[in-house]
Short mmCIF file of C-alpha atoms in Angstrom, two decimals:
data_model
loop_
_atom_site.label_atom_id
_atom_site.label_comp_id
_atom_site.label_asym_id
_atom_site.label_seq_id
_atom_site.Cartn_x
_atom_site.Cartn_y
_atom_site.Cartn_z
CA UNK A 1 68.66 117.48 186.05
CA UNK A 2 68.32 121.32 186.83
CA UNK A 3 65.03 123.02 188.03
CA UNK A 4 64.55 124.75 184.16
CA UNK A 5 64.53 121.46 182.55
CA UNK A 6 62.26 120.19 185.10
CA UNK A 7 59.57 122.83 184.53
CA UNK A 8 59.98 122.57 180.74
CA UNK A 9 59.46 119.04 180.92
CA UNK A 10 56.24 119.33 183.12
CA UNK A 11 54.74 121.93 180.95
CA UNK A 12 55.13 119.98 177.77
CA UNK A 13 54.02 117.16 179.68
CA UNK A 14 51.15 118.40 180.98
CA UNK A 15 50.26 119.92 177.39
CA UNK A 16 50.60 116.31 175.74
CA UNK A 17 48.37 114.96 178.09
CA UNK A 18 45.61 117.87 177.66
CA UNK A 19 45.69 117.31 174.18
CA UNK A 20 44.77 113.49 174.43
CA UNK A 21 47.39 112.68 171.69
CA UNK A 22 48.65 109.30 172.96
CA UNK A 23 51.77 109.44 170.66
CA UNK A 24 52.84 112.49 171.89
CA UNK A 25 52.27 111.30 175.54
CA UNK A 26 54.50 108.50 174.62
CA UNK A 27 57.33 110.47 173.21
CA UNK A 28 58.49 111.13 176.67
CA UNK A 29 59.06 107.54 177.43
CA UNK A 30 62.05 104.90 176.80
CA UNK A 31 61.03 101.66 174.94
CA UNK A 32 61.76 99.62 178.18
CA UNK A 33 60.09 101.98 180.44
CA UNK A 34 58.43 100.92 183.59
CA UNK A 35 55.45 102.53 185.08
CA UNK A 36 53.64 101.71 188.35
CA UNK A 37 50.07 103.14 189.39
CA UNK A 38 46.77 102.16 191.57
CA UNK A 39 44.93 102.76 187.91
CA UNK A 40 46.47 100.07 186.24
CA UNK A 41 44.82 97.75 188.82
CA UNK A 42 41.53 99.46 187.85
CA UNK A 43 41.83 99.99 184.13
CA UNK A 44 43.48 96.73 182.89
CA UNK A 45 43.19 94.73 186.05
CA UNK A 46 46.82 93.56 186.63
CA UNK A 47 47.41 93.28 190.53
CA UNK A 48 50.93 94.14 190.35
CA UNK A 49 50.05 97.70 189.44
CA UNK A 50 52.86 98.23 186.84
CA UNK A 51 53.14 97.92 183.26
CA UNK A 52 56.74 97.31 181.74
CA UNK A 53 57.38 98.50 178.06
CA UNK A 54 56.27 100.98 175.93
CA UNK A 55 53.86 98.84 174.16
CA UNK A 56 52.23 97.98 177.53
CA UNK A 57 52.06 101.68 178.58
CA UNK A 58 50.12 102.51 175.37
CA UNK A 59 47.32 99.86 175.86
CA UNK A 60 46.85 101.20 179.66
CA UNK A 61 46.77 104.64 178.57
CA UNK A 62 44.77 104.34 175.59
CA UNK A 63 42.29 103.03 177.95
CA UNK A 64 42.69 105.67 180.35
CA UNK A 65 42.04 108.50 177.67
CA UNK A 66 39.02 106.45 176.57
CA UNK A 67 37.59 105.89 179.83
CA UNK A 68 38.17 109.67 180.79
CA UNK A 69 37.41 111.80 177.84
CA UNK A 70 37.51 115.01 179.62
CA UNK A 71 40.89 114.50 181.33
CA UNK A 72 42.72 117.64 182.19
CA UNK A 73 45.82 118.16 183.97
CA UNK A 74 47.06 121.45 185.83
CA UNK A 75 50.42 121.40 186.97
CA UNK A 76 50.72 123.00 190.41
CA UNK A 77 54.64 122.14 191.25
CA UNK A 78 57.58 120.79 189.99
CA UNK A 79 60.51 119.41 191.86
CA UNK A 80 64.02 118.32 190.78
CA UNK A 81 66.44 115.77 191.83
CA UNK A 82 69.44 114.27 190.30
CA UNK A 83 67.86 111.90 187.80
CA UNK A 84 64.47 112.42 188.75
CA UNK A 85 61.56 114.85 188.70
CA UNK A 86 58.13 115.17 190.46
CA UNK A 87 55.09 116.86 188.91
CA UNK A 88 52.72 117.92 191.67
CA UNK A 89 49.23 118.41 189.59
CA UNK A 90 45.45 118.33 189.54
CA UNK A 91 43.37 116.33 187.48
CA UNK A 92 39.96 117.20 185.92
CA UNK A 93 38.15 116.20 188.91
CA UNK A 94 40.58 118.08 191.05
CA UNK A 95 42.41 115.15 192.93
CA UNK A 96 45.70 115.94 193.86
CA UNK A 97 48.01 113.75 191.99
CA UNK A 98 52.00 113.17 191.92
CA UNK A 99 54.24 111.96 188.79
CA UNK A 100 57.54 110.58 189.86
CA UNK A 101 59.68 110.41 186.45
CA UNK A 102 63.30 109.09 186.50
CA UNK A 103 65.11 109.46 183.32
CA UNK A 104 67.73 108.16 181.14
CA UNK A 105 69.16 109.88 178.34
CA UNK A 106 66.62 112.45 178.31
CA UNK A 107 63.53 110.16 178.37
CA UNK A 108 61.35 108.76 180.98
CA UNK A 109 62.49 105.31 182.13
CA UNK A 110 60.49 104.51 185.16
CA UNK A 111 57.81 106.18 186.56
CA UNK A 112 55.00 106.51 189.02
CA UNK A 113 51.33 107.83 189.93
CA UNK A 114 50.53 108.80 193.40
CA UNK A 115 46.99 110.08 194.31
CA UNK A 116 45.52 111.98 196.97
CA UNK A 117 42.24 111.68 198.38
CA UNK A 118 39.18 111.91 195.86
CA UNK A 119 38.32 115.92 195.85
#
């Protein structure tokens, strides 16, 4: 993965989130995606903090978008590795968040969200 791809992906990813278009967001992910976040525990009550599959991700993010109608992401930094990128961004409340996304065949197959302290 090169940095140009990572930057383009991060811009498109943020634009999808900021549009609040769930299907546009999910278009970046494989059908068998695994995603982990402490927000999963809060929003859907799964103590594992993990969802498996695009349909489970759809359920989780649908609740998230309903819960946060003013959701907005501002990308601050993007880092690229072999098959993984890290998007450092601020959410609508100014909280620092890192999204770590691993790719397979051009789509995200594994991801995790990591949150800084409340702003």
